Coordinates of C-alpha atoms in Angstrom, one line a residue:
Chain A
M1 CA 10.2 -34.2 4.4
S2 CA 10.0 -30.5 3.6
F3 CA 7.7 -28.2 5.4
L4 CA 7.1 -25.7 2.6
R5 CA 7.4 -26.8 -1.0
I6 CA 7.0 -24.5 -3.9
E7 CA 6.7 -26.3 -7.3
N8 CA 7.1 -24.6 -10.6
L9 CA 5.2 -21.5 -9.5
N10 CA 4.1 -19.1 -12.3
I11 CA 2.3 -15.8 -11.8
C12 CA 1.4 -13.2 -14.4
L13 CA 0.4 -9.8 -13.3
K14 CA 0.0 -7.4 -16.2
E15 CA 3.6 -6.6 -17.2
F16 CA 5.2 -8.7 -14.5
H17 CA 5.8 -12.5 -14.6
L18 CA 7.2 -14.7 -11.8
K19 CA 8.7 -17.7 -13.7
N20 CA 9.0 -21.3 -12.7
I21 CA 9.8 -20.8 -9.0
S22 CA 10.6 -24.0 -7.1
F23 CA 12.2 -24.4 -3.7
D24 CA 11.8 -26.3 -0.4
M25 CA 12.1 -25.3 3.2
E26 CA 12.4 -27.4 6.3
A27 CA 10.4 -26.5 9.5
G28 CA 12.3 -23.9 11.5
D29 CA 14.2 -22.6 8.4
Y30 CA 14.8 -18.9 8.1
L31 CA 15.0 -17.9 4.5
T32 CA 16.0 -14.4 3.4
I33 CA 15.1 -13.4 -0.1
I34 CA 17.4 -10.8 -1.7
G35 CA 17.6 -9.2 -5.1
P36 CA 17.2 -5.9 -6.9
T37 CA 13.9 -3.9 -6.8
G38 CA 11.3 -5.3 -9.2
A39 CA 12.6 -8.8 -8.9
G40 CA 9.2 -10.1 -7.8
K41 CA 10.1 -10.8 -4.1
T42 CA 6.9 -9.2 -2.7
I43 CA 4.7 -10.8 -5.3
L44 CA 6.1 -14.2 -4.3
L45 CA 5.4 -13.5 -0.6
E46 CA 1.9 -12.4 -1.3
S47 CA 1.3 -15.4 -3.6
I48 CA 2.4 -17.8 -0.9
I49 CA -0.1 -16.3 1.5
G50 CA -2.8 -16.4 -1.2
F51 CA -3.3 -12.8 -2.3
W52 CA -2.5 -13.4 -6.0
K53 CA -3.9 -15.9 -8.4
I54 CA -1.4 -18.5 -9.3
N55 CA -1.4 -19.2 -13.0
Q56 CA 0.6 -22.4 -12.8
G57 CA 2.4 -24.5 -10.1
H58 CA 1.7 -25.7 -6.6
I59 CA 2.3 -24.7 -3.0
F60 CA 2.4 -27.4 -0.3
I61 CA 2.6 -27.1 3.5
D62 CA 3.4 -30.3 5.4
N63 CA 2.7 -32.1 2.1
V64 CA -0.8 -30.7 1.9
E65 CA -1.5 -28.6 -1.2
I66 CA -2.7 -25.1 -0.3
T67 CA -2.4 -23.5 -3.8
N68 CA -6.1 -22.7 -4.0
D69 CA -6.8 -22.2 -0.3
L70 CA -8.2 -18.8 0.9
P71 CA -5.6 -16.6 2.7
E72 CA -7.6 -16.9 6.0
D73 CA -7.3 -20.7 5.9
R74 CA -3.5 -20.8 5.4
Q75 CA -2.4 -19.9 8.9
M76 CA 0.4 -17.6 7.7
G77 CA 1.4 -14.3 9.1
I78 CA 2.6 -11.3 7.2
V79 CA 4.6 -8.3 8.3
Y80 CA 5.1 -5.3 5.9
Q81 CA 7.8 -2.7 5.7
D82 CA 5.4 0.1 6.5
Y83 CA 3.8 -2.1 9.3
A84 CA 0.2 -2.0 8.0
L85 CA -1.2 -1.5 11.5
F86 CA -4.9 -0.9 11.7
P87 CA -5.0 2.8 12.5
H88 CA -8.5 2.7 14.1
F89 CA -7.3 0.1 16.7
T90 CA -5.1 0.6 19.7
V91 CA -1.8 -1.4 20.0
S92 CA -3.6 -3.9 22.2
Q93 CA -6.5 -4.3 19.8
N94 CA -4.1 -4.7 16.9
I95 CA -2.2 -7.5 18.6
A96 CA -5.4 -9.2 19.9
Y97 CA -7.1 -9.0 16.5
G98 CA -5.9 -12.3 15.1
L99 CA -6.0 -14.0 18.5
K100 CA -9.7 -13.2 18.9
K101 CA -10.5 -14.9 15.6
K102 CA -8.6 -17.9 16.6
D103 CA -9.9 -18.2 20.1
R104 CA -12.8 -16.1 21.2
K105 CA -12.1 -16.8 24.8
A106 CA -8.5 -15.8 24.6
D107 CA -7.6 -13.5 27.5
E108 CA -5.6 -10.4 27.6
S109 CA -2.6 -12.1 29.3
Q110 CA -1.4 -13.5 26.0
V111 CA -1.3 -10.0 24.5
T112 CA 0.5 -8.6 27.6
E113 CA 3.0 -11.6 27.4
I114 CA 4.0 -11.0 23.8
A115 CA 4.0 -7.2 24.2
T116 CA 6.4 -7.7 27.2
S117 CA 8.7 -9.9 25.2
L118 CA 8.8 -7.3 22.4
Q119 CA 9.1 -4.5 24.9
I120 CA 5.9 -2.7 23.9
D121 CA 3.8 -3.5 27.0
H122 CA 3.8 0.1 28.0
L123 CA 2.2 1.1 24.7
L124 CA -0.9 -1.1 24.7
H125 CA -3.4 1.7 25.0
R126 CA -1.9 3.9 22.3
K127 CA -3.0 4.3 18.7
P128 CA -0.5 3.4 16.0
G129 CA -0.3 7.0 14.8
T130 CA 1.4 8.0 18.0
L131 CA 4.2 5.4 17.9
S132 CA 7.8 5.5 16.6
G133 CA 8.9 3.3 13.7
G134 CA 10.5 0.7 15.9
E135 CA 7.4 0.6 18.2
K136 CA 5.1 0.2 15.2
Q137 CA 7.3 -2.6 13.8
R138 CA 7.3 -4.5 17.1
T139 CA 3.5 -4.1 17.2
A140 CA 3.2 -5.6 13.7
L141 CA 5.5 -8.4 14.7
A142 CA 3.5 -9.1 17.9
R143 CA 0.3 -9.1 15.9
A144 CA 1.7 -11.7 13.5
L145 CA 3.4 -13.9 16.1
I146 CA 0.6 -14.1 18.7
V147 CA -1.4 -16.4 16.5
A148 CA 1.6 -18.7 16.1
P149 CA 1.6 -18.8 12.3
K150 CA 2.9 -21.9 10.5
L151 CA 4.9 -19.6 8.3
L152 CA 5.8 -16.0 9.0
L153 CA 6.3 -13.8 5.9
M154 CA 8.1 -10.5 6.3
D155 CA 8.6 -7.9 3.6
E156 CA 11.6 -5.7 4.5
P157 CA 10.4 -5.4 8.1
F158 CA 13.5 -3.4 9.3
S159 CA 14.2 -1.2 6.4
A160 CA 12.5 1.9 7.8
L161 CA 14.2 1.6 11.2
D162 CA 17.4 3.4 12.3
P163 CA 20.5 1.1 12.7
K164 CA 20.2 0.9 16.5
T165 CA 16.5 0.1 16.5
R166 CA 17.0 -2.4 13.7
R167 CA 19.6 -4.3 15.8
T168 CA 17.3 -4.3 18.9
T169 CA 14.2 -5.4 16.9
R170 CA 16.3 -8.1 15.1
Q171 CA 17.3 -9.6 18.4
L172 CA 13.7 -9.4 19.8
L173 CA 12.4 -11.1 16.7
K174 CA 15.1 -13.8 16.8
S175 CA 14.2 -14.7 20.4
A176 CA 10.5 -14.8 19.6
I177 CA 10.8 -17.0 16.5
E178 CA 13.4 -19.3 18.2
K179 CA 11.0 -19.8 21.1
N180 CA 8.1 -21.0 18.8
G181 CA 10.3 -22.6 16.1
T182 CA 8.6 -20.5 13.5
T183 CA 9.5 -20.9 9.8
V184 CA 10.3 -17.6 8.3
I185 CA 10.6 -16.0 4.8
H186 CA 12.1 -12.6 5.0
I187 CA 12.7 -10.2 2.1
T188 CA 15.5 -7.8 2.7
H189 CA 17.9 -5.4 1.1
D190 CA 20.1 -5.4 4.1
L191 CA 22.7 -8.2 3.9
E192 CA 23.2 -7.9 7.6
D193 CA 19.7 -9.3 8.1
A194 CA 20.7 -12.3 6.1
W195 CA 24.0 -12.8 8.0
S196 CA 22.4 -12.4 11.4
M197 CA 19.1 -14.3 10.9
A198 CA 19.1 -16.7 8.0
N199 CA 20.3 -20.2 7.3
K200 CA 19.1 -20.1 3.7
T201 CA 19.0 -17.4 1.1
A202 CA 17.2 -17.0 -2.3
F203 CA 18.3 -14.5 -4.9
F204 CA 15.7 -13.2 -7.3
K205 CA 16.0 -11.1 -10.4
E206 CA 13.3 -10.1 -12.9
G207 CA 10.9 -12.8 -11.7
N208 CA 13.5 -15.6 -11.8
L209 CA 15.0 -17.4 -8.9
L210 CA 18.7 -17.2 -9.7
Q211 CA 20.1 -19.0 -6.7
F212 CA 18.8 -20.8 -3.7
G213 CA 20.7 -22.4 -0.9
P214 CA 22.7 -22.0 2.3
L215 CA 23.6 -18.4 2.9
E216 CA 27.4 -19.1 2.5
D217 CA 26.8 -20.3 -1.1
I218 CA 25.2 -17.0 -2.1
F219 CA 27.9 -15.0 -0.5
F220 CA 31.0 -17.1 -1.2
R221 CA 29.9 -19.2 -4.1
P222 CA 27.6 -17.0 -6.2
N223 CA 26.5 -18.7 -9.4
S224 CA 26.5 -15.5 -11.5
G225 CA 28.5 -12.2 -11.7
F226 CA 25.2 -10.3 -11.1
I227 CA 24.8 -12.0 -7.7
A228 CA 28.4 -11.7 -6.8
D229 CA 28.3 -7.9 -7.6
F230 CA 25.0 -7.6 -5.7
V231 CA 26.3 -9.2 -2.5
G232 CA 29.4 -6.9 -2.6
A233 CA 32.1 -9.1 -4.1
S234 CA 34.7 -7.8 -6.5
I235 CA 34.4 -9.5 -9.9
F236 CA 37.3 -10.0 -12.3
E237 CA 37.2 -11.4 -15.9
G238 CA 40.0 -13.9 -16.4
Q239 CA 41.2 -17.0 -18.1
V240 CA 42.4 -20.2 -16.4
Q241 CA 46.2 -20.3 -17.1
E242 CA 47.2 -23.5 -15.5
R243 CA 46.4 -26.0 -12.8
L244 CA 49.1 -26.3 -10.1
N245 CA 49.0 -28.4 -7.0
G246 CA 45.3 -28.6 -7.0
N247 CA 44.9 -24.8 -7.5
S248 CA 43.7 -22.9 -10.5
I249 CA 45.9 -20.0 -11.6
I250 CA 43.7 -17.4 -13.3
N251 CA 45.2 -14.6 -15.4
C252 CA 43.1 -11.5 -14.8
N253 CA 44.1 -8.6 -17.1
G254 CA 47.8 -8.4 -16.0
F255 CA 47.7 -10.0 -12.6
S256 CA 47.2 -13.5 -11.4
L257 CA 44.9 -15.0 -8.8
T258 CA 45.2 -18.5 -7.3
S259 CA 41.9 -20.2 -6.5
L260 CA 41.1 -23.5 -4.8
D261 CA 38.2 -24.0 -7.1
T262 CA 38.7 -26.1 -10.2
A263 CA 38.3 -25.1 -13.8
E264 CA 39.5 -26.2 -17.2
V265 CA 42.7 -24.7 -18.4
G266 CA 42.0 -22.1 -21.0
K267 CA 38.5 -21.5 -19.9
K268 CA 37.3 -17.9 -19.6
V269 CA 35.9 -17.4 -16.1
Q270 CA 34.7 -14.8 -13.7
V271 CA 36.4 -14.6 -10.3
A272 CA 34.7 -13.2 -7.1
V273 CA 36.5 -12.0 -4.0
R274 CA 34.6 -10.8 -1.0
P275 CA 35.8 -7.5 0.6
E276 CA 36.1 -9.1 4.1
S277 CA 38.4 -11.8 2.7
I278 CA 41.1 -9.3 2.0
I279 CA 43.9 -8.3 4.4
V280 CA 45.9 -5.2 3.7
S281 CA 49.5 -4.6 4.6
R282 CA 51.8 -1.7 4.0
N283 CA 54.8 -4.0 3.6
Q284 CA 55.2 -6.9 1.3
P285 CA 54.7 -10.1 3.3
S286 CA 57.5 -12.6 3.3
S287 CA 57.2 -15.6 1.1
D288 CA 56.5 -18.1 4.0
I289 CA 53.0 -16.7 4.5
S290 CA 50.2 -19.3 3.9
A291 CA 48.0 -17.0 1.7
Q292 CA 48.9 -17.5 -2.0
N293 CA 47.6 -14.2 -3.4
I294 CA 49.7 -11.1 -2.6
L295 CA 48.7 -8.2 -4.9
K296 CA 50.5 -4.9 -5.0
T297 CA 47.8 -2.2 -5.2
E298 CA 47.2 1.5 -4.9
L299 CA 44.6 2.9 -2.5
S300 CA 42.2 5.1 -4.6
G301 CA 39.3 5.5 -2.2
I302 CA 38.1 5.1 1.4
V303 CA 34.3 4.8 1.9
D304 CA 33.1 5.2 5.4
E305 CA 30.4 2.5 6.1
G306 CA 29.8 3.2 9.8
R307 CA 31.6 0.6 11.8
S308 CA 33.9 -0.3 8.9
C309 CA 35.5 1.2 5.9
L310 CA 35.6 0.0 2.3
L311 CA 39.0 0.5 0.6
D312 CA 39.1 0.8 -3.2
L313 CA 42.4 -0.8 -4.3
Q314 CA 43.6 -0.3 -7.8
I315 CA 45.5 -3.1 -9.6
N316 CA 46.3 -2.8 -13.3
G317 CA 43.2 -0.7 -14.0
S318 CA 40.9 -3.1 -12.0
C319 CA 39.5 -2.3 -8.6
I320 CA 39.3 -4.7 -5.8
N321 CA 37.4 -3.8 -2.5
G322 CA 38.8 -4.6 0.9
L323 CA 36.8 -4.2 4.1
V324 CA 38.7 -3.0 7.2
A325 CA 37.6 -1.9 10.7
K326 CA 37.1 1.8 11.0
N327 CA 40.0 2.3 13.4
T328 CA 42.4 0.5 11.0
V329 CA 42.3 3.5 8.7
S330 CA 43.7 5.8 11.4
R331 CA 45.9 3.1 13.0
M332 CA 47.6 2.4 9.6
N333 CA 47.4 6.1 8.7
L334 CA 45.9 5.2 5.4
S335 CA 45.6 7.9 2.7
I336 CA 44.7 8.0 -1.0
G337 CA 47.7 7.1 -3.2
D338 CA 49.3 4.8 -0.7
T339 CA 50.8 1.5 -1.9
L340 CA 49.2 -1.4 -0.1
F341 CA 49.5 -5.2 -0.5
A342 CA 46.2 -7.1 -0.7
I343 CA 46.6 -10.6 0.8
I344 CA 43.9 -13.2 -0.1
K345 CA 43.8 -16.9 0.7
S346 CA 43.2 -19.0 -2.4
A347 CA 40.1 -20.5 -0.7
N348 CA 38.5 -17.1 -0.8
V349 CA 39.0 -16.6 -4.5
R350 CA 35.9 -18.1 -6.0
I351 CA 35.5 -19.1 -9.7
I352 CA 31.9 -18.3 -10.7
Chain B
M1 CA 29.9 58.2 8.3
E2 CA 26.6 58.7 6.6
K3 CA 24.3 55.8 7.1
M4 CA 23.6 54.0 3.8
G5 CA 20.0 53.0 3.2
I6 CA 19.5 49.9 1.0
R7 CA 16.1 49.6 -0.6
T8 CA 15.0 46.2 -1.7
V9 CA 12.3 46.1 -4.4
R10 CA 10.1 43.2 -3.9
K11 CA 9.1 41.7 -7.3
I12 CA 5.4 41.2 -7.9
N13 CA 4.5 37.6 -8.6
F14 CA 2.0 38.1 -11.4
F15 CA 1.2 34.5 -11.7
K16 CA 0.2 34.1 -8.1
A17 CA -1.6 37.5 -8.1
G18 CA -3.6 36.6 -11.2
M19 CA -4.7 33.2 -9.8
I20 CA -5.8 34.8 -6.6
F21 CA -7.6 37.6 -8.4
I22 CA -9.7 35.2 -10.5
T23 CA -10.6 33.2 -7.4
L24 CA -11.6 36.2 -5.4
I25 CA -13.7 37.8 -8.3
I26 CA -15.7 34.6 -8.8
T27 CA -16.1 34.1 -5.1
A28 CA -17.4 37.7 -4.8
L29 CA -19.9 37.1 -7.6
L30 CA -21.2 33.9 -6.0
V31 CA -21.5 35.6 -2.6
L32 CA -23.5 38.4 -4.2
A33 CA -25.8 35.9 -6.0
I34 CA -26.4 33.9 -2.8
L35 CA -26.9 37.1 -0.8
S36 CA -29.4 38.4 -3.3
L37 CA -31.6 35.3 -2.6
F38 CA -31.6 36.3 1.1
L39 CA -31.8 40.1 0.7
V40 CA -34.3 40.6 -2.1
P41 CA -37.4 39.0 -0.6
D42 CA -39.3 40.5 2.3
P43 CA -38.4 38.4 5.4
V44 CA -42.0 38.5 6.7
D45 CA -43.2 37.2 3.4
V46 CA -40.6 34.4 3.5
W47 CA -41.6 33.5 7.1
N48 CA -45.3 33.3 6.1
N49 CA -44.5 31.3 3.0
L50 CA -42.5 28.9 5.1
W51 CA -45.5 27.8 7.0
S52 CA -47.9 27.6 4.0
E53 CA -49.5 24.2 3.4
E54 CA -47.8 23.8 0.1
M55 CA -44.3 24.6 1.5
I56 CA -44.8 22.3 4.6
F57 CA -45.8 19.5 2.2
S58 CA -42.9 20.1 -0.1
M59 CA -40.4 20.3 2.8
K60 CA -41.8 17.1 4.4
F61 CA -42.0 15.2 1.1
S62 CA -38.4 16.3 0.1
L63 CA -37.1 15.3 3.5
I64 CA -38.8 11.9 3.5
T65 CA -37.9 11.0 -0.2
G66 CA -34.4 12.4 0.3
L67 CA -33.8 10.2 3.3
I68 CA -35.2 7.1 1.6
S69 CA -33.2 7.7 -1.6
T70 CA -30.0 8.4 0.3
L71 CA -30.4 5.2 2.3
L72 CA -31.0 3.2 -0.9
V73 CA -28.1 5.0 -2.6
M74 CA -25.7 4.1 0.2
V75 CA -26.9 0.5 0.3
V76 CA -26.0 0.1 -3.4
A77 CA -23.1 2.6 -3.7
L78 CA -21.0 0.8 -1.0
P79 CA -20.7 -2.5 -2.8
I80 CA -20.4 -0.8 -6.2
A81 CA -17.6 1.5 -5.0
Y82 CA -15.8 -1.4 -3.2
T83 CA -16.0 -3.6 -6.3
L84 CA -14.7 -0.8 -8.6
S85 CA -11.8 -0.1 -6.2
R86 CA -10.7 -3.6 -5.3
F87 CA -11.7 -6.2 -7.9
Q88 CA -10.5 -6.7 -11.4
F89 CA -12.8 -8.4 -14.0
K90 CA -13.5 -8.2 -17.7
G91 CA -15.4 -5.1 -18.6
I92 CA -14.6 -3.1 -15.5
G93 CA -13.8 -0.1 -17.5
F94 CA -17.2 -0.2 -19.2
V95 CA -18.9 -0.6 -15.8
K96 CA -17.0 2.4 -14.4
T97 CA -18.1 4.5 -17.4
I98 CA -21.7 3.5 -17.1
I99 CA -21.9 4.2 -13.4
D100 CA -20.3 7.6 -13.9
L101 CA -22.4 8.5 -17.0
P102 CA -25.3 10.2 -15.2
V103 CA -22.9 12.8 -13.8
A104 CA -22.1 13.9 -17.3
F105 CA -25.5 14.0 -19.0
P106 CA -28.4 16.4 -18.2
E107 CA -30.9 15.4 -15.6
L108 CA -33.7 15.8 -18.1
V109 CA -32.1 13.1 -20.3
L110 CA -31.6 10.8 -17.3
G111 CA -35.3 11.4 -16.5
L112 CA -36.3 10.6 -20.0
C113 CA -34.3 7.3 -20.0
L114 CA -35.9 6.3 -16.7
L115 CA -39.4 7.3 -18.0
L116 CA -38.9 5.0 -21.0
L117 CA -37.4 2.2 -19.0
F118 CA -40.1 2.2 -16.3
G119 CA -42.8 2.8 -18.9
N120 CA -44.0 0.1 -21.3
T121 CA -40.8 -1.9 -21.5
P122 CA -40.7 -5.5 -20.1
V123 CA -38.8 -4.1 -17.1
G124 CA -41.4 -1.4 -16.4
K125 CA -44.2 -3.9 -16.9
F126 CA -42.6 -6.4 -14.5
L127 CA -42.0 -3.7 -11.9
K128 CA -45.6 -2.7 -12.1
L129 CA -46.6 -6.3 -11.7
I130 CA -44.8 -6.5 -8.4
G131 CA -46.3 -3.2 -7.3
L132 CA -43.5 -0.8 -8.2
D133 CA -44.9 1.9 -10.4
F134 CA -42.4 4.8 -10.9
V135 CA -44.1 6.8 -13.7
F136 CA -45.8 10.0 -12.3
T137 CA -45.9 8.6 -8.8
Q138 CA -44.2 9.4 -5.5
A139 CA -42.1 6.3 -5.8
G140 CA -40.9 7.8 -9.0
V141 CA -39.5 10.8 -7.1
V142 CA -37.4 8.3 -5.0
A143 CA -36.3 6.5 -8.2
A144 CA -35.3 9.8 -9.9
Q145 CA -33.4 11.0 -6.8
F146 CA -31.7 7.6 -6.5
F147 CA -30.4 7.5 -10.0
T148 CA -29.2 11.1 -9.9
A149 CA -27.3 10.8 -6.6
L150 CA -25.9 7.3 -7.1
P151 CA -22.9 8.2 -9.3
Y152 CA -21.8 11.0 -6.9
A153 CA -21.9 8.6 -3.9
C154 CA -20.0 5.9 -5.9
R155 CA -17.3 8.3 -6.9
I156 CA -16.7 9.6 -3.4
L157 CA -16.8 6.0 -1.9
K158 CA -14.5 4.6 -4.6
S159 CA -11.9 7.4 -3.9
T160 CA -12.2 6.5 -0.2
F161 CA -11.6 2.8 -0.7
D162 CA -8.8 3.6 -3.2
Y163 CA -7.2 5.6 -0.4
I164 CA -7.3 2.7 2.1
D165 CA -4.1 0.5 1.8
P166 CA -5.3 -2.9 0.5
R167 CA -2.5 -4.5 2.6
L168 CA -4.5 -3.7 5.7
E169 CA -7.1 -6.0 4.3
F170 CA -4.4 -8.6 3.4
V171 CA -3.1 -8.6 6.9
S172 CA -6.7 -9.0 8.3
R173 CA -7.3 -12.0 6.1
S174 CA -3.9 -13.5 7.0
L175 CA -5.1 -13.3 10.6
G176 CA -8.0 -15.6 9.8
Y177 CA -10.8 -13.1 8.9
S178 CA -12.9 -13.7 5.7
Q179 CA -13.2 -11.1 3.0
R180 CA -16.7 -10.1 4.4
E181 CA -15.4 -9.9 8.0
T182 CA -12.4 -7.9 6.8
F183 CA -14.8 -5.5 5.0
I184 CA -16.8 -5.0 8.1
N185 CA -13.9 -4.8 10.6
I186 CA -11.4 -2.9 8.6
S187 CA -12.6 -1.3 5.4
L188 CA -15.9 0.1 6.6
P189 CA -14.5 1.8 9.8
L190 CA -11.6 3.2 7.9
A191 CA -14.0 4.6 5.2
R192 CA -16.2 6.3 7.7
S193 CA -15.3 9.9 6.7
G194 CA -15.9 9.0 3.0
I195 CA -19.2 7.4 3.9
L196 CA -20.3 10.5 5.8
A197 CA -19.2 12.7 2.9
S198 CA -21.1 10.6 0.4
V199 CA -24.2 10.5 2.6
V200 CA -24.2 14.3 2.8
I201 CA -23.6 14.8 -1.0
A202 CA -26.1 12.1 -1.9
F203 CA -28.7 13.7 0.3
A204 CA -28.0 17.1 -1.1
R205 CA -28.3 15.8 -4.7
C206 CA -31.5 14.0 -3.8
I207 CA -33.1 17.1 -2.3
G208 CA -31.9 19.3 -5.1
T209 CA -32.8 17.0 -8.1
F210 CA -35.2 18.7 -10.5
G211 CA -35.0 17.6 -14.1
T212 CA -35.1 13.8 -13.4
V213 CA -38.0 14.2 -10.9
L214 CA -39.9 16.4 -13.3
I215 CA -39.7 14.0 -16.2
L216 CA -40.2 10.7 -14.4
A217 CA -42.5 11.6 -11.5
G218 CA -44.0 14.7 -13.0
G219 CA -44.3 18.1 -11.2
T220 CA -47.8 17.5 -9.7
F221 CA -49.0 20.0 -7.0
M222 CA -49.0 18.6 -3.5
K223 CA -48.3 15.1 -4.9
T224 CA -44.9 14.7 -6.3
E225 CA -43.9 18.3 -5.3
V226 CA -40.4 18.4 -3.9
L227 CA -38.7 21.7 -3.1
P228 CA -37.2 22.3 -6.6
I229 CA -40.6 21.5 -8.1
T230 CA -42.2 24.0 -5.7
L231 CA -39.7 26.6 -7.0
Y232 CA -40.5 25.7 -10.6
L233 CA -44.3 25.6 -10.2
N234 CA -44.4 28.9 -8.3
I235 CA -42.1 30.7 -10.8
S236 CA -44.5 29.4 -13.5
Y237 CA -47.5 30.9 -11.6
G238 CA -45.6 34.1 -11.0
N239 CA -45.7 33.6 -7.2
M240 CA -42.1 34.9 -6.6
G241 CA -42.4 34.8 -2.8
M242 CA -43.0 31.0 -2.7
A243 CA -40.3 30.4 -5.3
L244 CA -37.8 32.5 -3.4
T245 CA -38.7 30.8 -0.1
S246 CA -38.1 27.3 -1.6
G247 CA -34.9 28.6 -3.1
I248 CA -33.7 29.8 0.4
V249 CA -34.6 26.4 2.0
L250 CA -32.6 24.6 -0.8
M251 CA -29.7 27.0 -0.3
V252 CA -29.6 26.4 3.5
I253 CA -29.6 22.6 3.0
S254 CA -26.9 22.8 0.4
F255 CA -24.8 25.1 2.6
F256 CA -24.9 22.6 5.5
A257 CA -24.3 19.7 3.2
I258 CA -21.1 21.3 1.7
Y259 CA -20.0 22.4 5.2
I260 CA -20.2 18.8 6.6
F261 CA -18.7 17.4 3.4
E262 CA -15.6 19.7 3.7
K263 CA -15.3 18.7 7.4
A264 CA -15.5 15.0 6.5
E265 CA -13.0 15.5 3.6
V266 CA -10.4 17.1 6.0
S267 CA -10.6 14.1 8.3
L268 CA -10.2 11.6 5.4

């Protein structure tokens, strides 16, 4: 039995429409919602919590319809990107605000306990205006979590944080929600959030839910070129040339790719390859290697992405991206114009 | 080697200079106009007029009606401003225009409209029936002040509520508080500077209202005589001393009102 069920949800807000959204979540699920700006992600979140009028469709929690319930009766928490802390309250008052409504006799120990777990116990007397971004975000999380919401909704909660604070806050949040078994819906633009936190992912575009399912499906089995491109995969147009030993051989503009996925011979397809699925080598591997795709490429760009580097590899006018550790670039002494062999297992070549 | 001197010619920014010049000229004219009110009359004469029976009545009456009107304005303006800022309904554009309209048309016209409404119309007759007679009465002064000051308070409060992030209210509601509790706990405390500003401006408008009061409540000596009416009546009689004294009192009240408003606006 699903915990949250969204059925055929339609919302019209002036120019924007959220169309026929349906999905289910089990209790304890962590769903990340990704998609380009203007996809309707925030509207969906605010509709689930009851801030927007639903034109059509139903929302159920534990099989009880809550579509027309007031936000204050839904027992959901929300955390925004810019924290939305009450500026006239101290950190302690912010955290205790919801708790006092739930239980008038609640004592301060609960506030101190959650503040300690989120490492903000030394800030309880301070006003939000004097806190750093990370401290504000942890205060907002504490305020939402202290009332043990049935469902926690988060709208890009880490996007304003620096990478180090983001990692710390992510860990603290993970511990807090695992402790309570909280079900979470989390909007993010940072795919690392999805990888490190979620077990399900939904992809939205222009008010439509394009794909919903396990995280791996979105990343490794995207159902459209748009999603594949968005999640960082290299996309190639091609035509299935033949089926050989259970593999599909796809001719992509002058080079061939072998995929484990099945497709009809002659069918025009799109093929997605994730950057982290690619191994690069200066020398052509011997023929007894297990990987079936060995492509001769020319290195045309190296993009520093912090802990890793993205390599632009040119092959017959197409570009394929490969992700390598930062020290690999210096270790292999890579420079623009080098000839490199891209090695890809056929299981990592996905037909969309 | 002879030391070379380099002269840099600083270009005059005519746009900036022109803007500042216009601002300073008008400020100087206003300062002169204000000062003339304080410098022209004899201070002893002003002091004596200040304690005259008519002036004491006028000041007391202005203060009492001004306070009552301001209180009534705030009681009504807060819900109106919150409604216009937060809620969407059919005809909201029309409502906004109507609420703002008295700012745009002359006080005399507003007074005339109110005189007709509270006169022999069914509304006026009903109000008289329940003991509310606004035509040429002291209650009429409050009504005139109320309708003159209301749009100003609504505008300031609406801007204040617009400025408050509605997501703060969303969060409060998600934490179990009703819309009314959220308004009291979150919206009102965050709007305190705007509330103070609108109280001050509403009070200043109430104290300074002339045309509406004159038409609806009449300018009756020692009955409906607020400070602007004192000024008007005494100018009519040729009693410049009393007229100037009421002008000075009004100016002092306005000065403090604007000063507090500016302070409140800074802390918004």
